């Protein structure tokens, strides 16, 4: 394992699970050298789904806002260099209550606007 500094900004996980998330993220960044943020998120999600069961989610980016519902003890927010990683698990009961919102993206200059209908 590469000697990497990953900062735990916020956590609602057991230490062991948190450490597993940190190790998974470090592996994606430093051993596999994945550079595309969406591919890092996909890798982390797939690894956690495989190891702990489905319903894991991951956001990776330099800047984002998020308000997520999560299963009580399954949430961690990390910083890797200048990139942030948000990982959480939503239980199936909560997930089944979600109502899908259909969005249509339109392009106007450099802005992308989502219009619900």
Coordinates of C-alpha atoms in Angstrom, one line a residue:
X1 CA 0.0 0.0 0.0
X2 CA 1.3 3.4 -0.9
X3 CA 1.8 5.8 2.0
X4 CA -1.2 8.1 1.2
X5 CA -2.8 10.8 3.4
X6 CA -6.5 10.5 3.3
X7 CA -8.4 12.8 5.7
X8 CA -11.6 11.6 7.3
X9 CA -13.7 14.8 7.3
X10 CA -16.9 13.2 8.8
X11 CA -17.9 9.7 9.6
X12 CA -20.8 7.7 11.0
X13 CA -19.2 4.3 10.6
X14 CA -17.5 1.7 12.7
X15 CA -13.7 2.2 12.7
X16 CA -13.2 -1.1 10.8
X17 CA -15.6 -0.2 8.0
X18 CA -14.3 3.3 7.8
X19 CA -10.7 1.9 7.4
X20 CA -11.9 -0.4 4.7
X21 CA -13.5 2.6 2.8
X22 CA -10.2 4.5 3.2
X23 CA -8.2 1.5 1.9
X24 CA -10.5 1.1 -1.0
X25 CA -10.3 4.8 -2.0
X26 CA -6.5 4.7 -1.6
X27 CA -6.3 1.6 -3.8
X28 CA -8.3 3.3 -6.5
X29 CA -6.2 6.5 -6.4
X30 CA -2.7 5.3 -5.8
X31 CA -2.4 1.6 -6.8
X32 CA -4.8 1.5 -9.8
X33 CA -4.1 5.1 -10.6
X34 CA -7.7 5.7 -11.7
X35 CA -8.0 9.4 -12.7
X36 CA -11.6 9.8 -13.9
X37 CA -13.7 10.7 -10.9
X38 CA -16.7 8.8 -12.2
X39 CA -14.5 5.7 -12.5
X40 CA -13.2 6.1 -9.0
X41 CA -16.8 6.3 -7.7
X42 CA -17.8 3.2 -9.8
X43 CA -14.9 1.2 -8.4
X44 CA -15.6 2.1 -4.8
X45 CA -19.3 1.4 -5.1
X46 CA -18.6 -2.0 -6.8
X47 CA -16.1 -3.0 -4.2
X48 CA -18.4 -2.1 -1.3
X49 CA -21.4 -3.7 -2.9
X50 CA -19.4 -6.9 -3.5
X51 CA -18.0 -7.0 0.1
X52 CA -21.0 -5.7 2.2
X53 CA -24.0 -6.2 0.0
X54 CA -25.7 -3.7 -2.4
X55 CA -27.1 -0.2 -1.8
X56 CA -23.7 1.6 -1.6
X57 CA -23.3 5.0 -3.2
X58 CA -20.3 7.1 -3.9
X59 CA -19.6 10.7 -5.2
X60 CA -16.1 11.9 -6.1
X61 CA -15.2 15.4 -7.0
X62 CA -13.3 18.6 -6.4
X63 CA -16.5 20.5 -5.4
X64 CA -20.1 19.3 -4.9
X65 CA -23.0 19.8 -2.6
X66 CA -24.8 16.8 -1.2
X67 CA -27.7 16.1 1.2
X68 CA -28.1 12.3 1.4
X69 CA -30.3 10.0 3.4
X70 CA -28.2 7.1 4.7
X71 CA -28.5 4.0 6.8
X72 CA -27.6 5.2 10.4
X73 CA -24.0 3.9 10.6
X74 CA -22.9 3.9 7.0
X75 CA -21.6 7.3 6.0
X76 CA -18.1 8.7 5.5
X77 CA -16.8 11.8 3.9
X78 CA -13.1 11.8 2.9
X79 CA -10.5 14.1 1.4
X80 CA -7.7 12.8 -0.9
X81 CA -5.4 15.6 -1.9
X82 CA -7.8 18.2 -3.5
X83 CA -10.6 15.6 -4.2
X84 CA -13.5 14.8 -1.9
X85 CA -15.2 11.4 -1.7
X86 CA -18.6 10.8 -0.1
X87 CA -19.6 7.2 0.6
X88 CA -22.9 6.1 2.1
X89 CA -25.3 3.2 2.2
X90 CA -29.0 3.5 2.0
X91 CA -31.0 0.6 3.3
X92 CA -33.4 -1.2 0.9
X93 CA -36.5 -0.1 2.9
X94 CA -35.7 3.5 2.5
X95 CA -34.6 3.1 -1.1
X96 CA -37.9 1.5 -2.1
X97 CA -39.8 4.6 -0.9
X98 CA -37.9 6.9 -3.3
X99 CA -40.0 8.5 -6.1
X100 CA -38.0 8.9 -9.3
X101 CA -37.9 12.5 -10.7
X102 CA -37.7 12.7 -14.5
X103 CA -35.3 15.4 -15.5
X104 CA -34.6 16.8 -19.0
X105 CA -31.3 18.6 -19.4
X106 CA -31.2 21.5 -21.9
X107 CA -28.2 23.4 -22.9
X108 CA -28.2 27.2 -22.9
X109 CA -24.8 28.7 -23.5
X110 CA -22.5 27.3 -20.9
X111 CA -25.3 26.5 -18.4
X112 CA -27.0 23.2 -18.1
X113 CA -30.5 23.5 -16.7
X114 CA -32.5 20.5 -15.4
X115 CA -36.3 20.9 -15.9
X116 CA -38.5 18.5 -14.0
X117 CA -41.8 17.6 -15.5

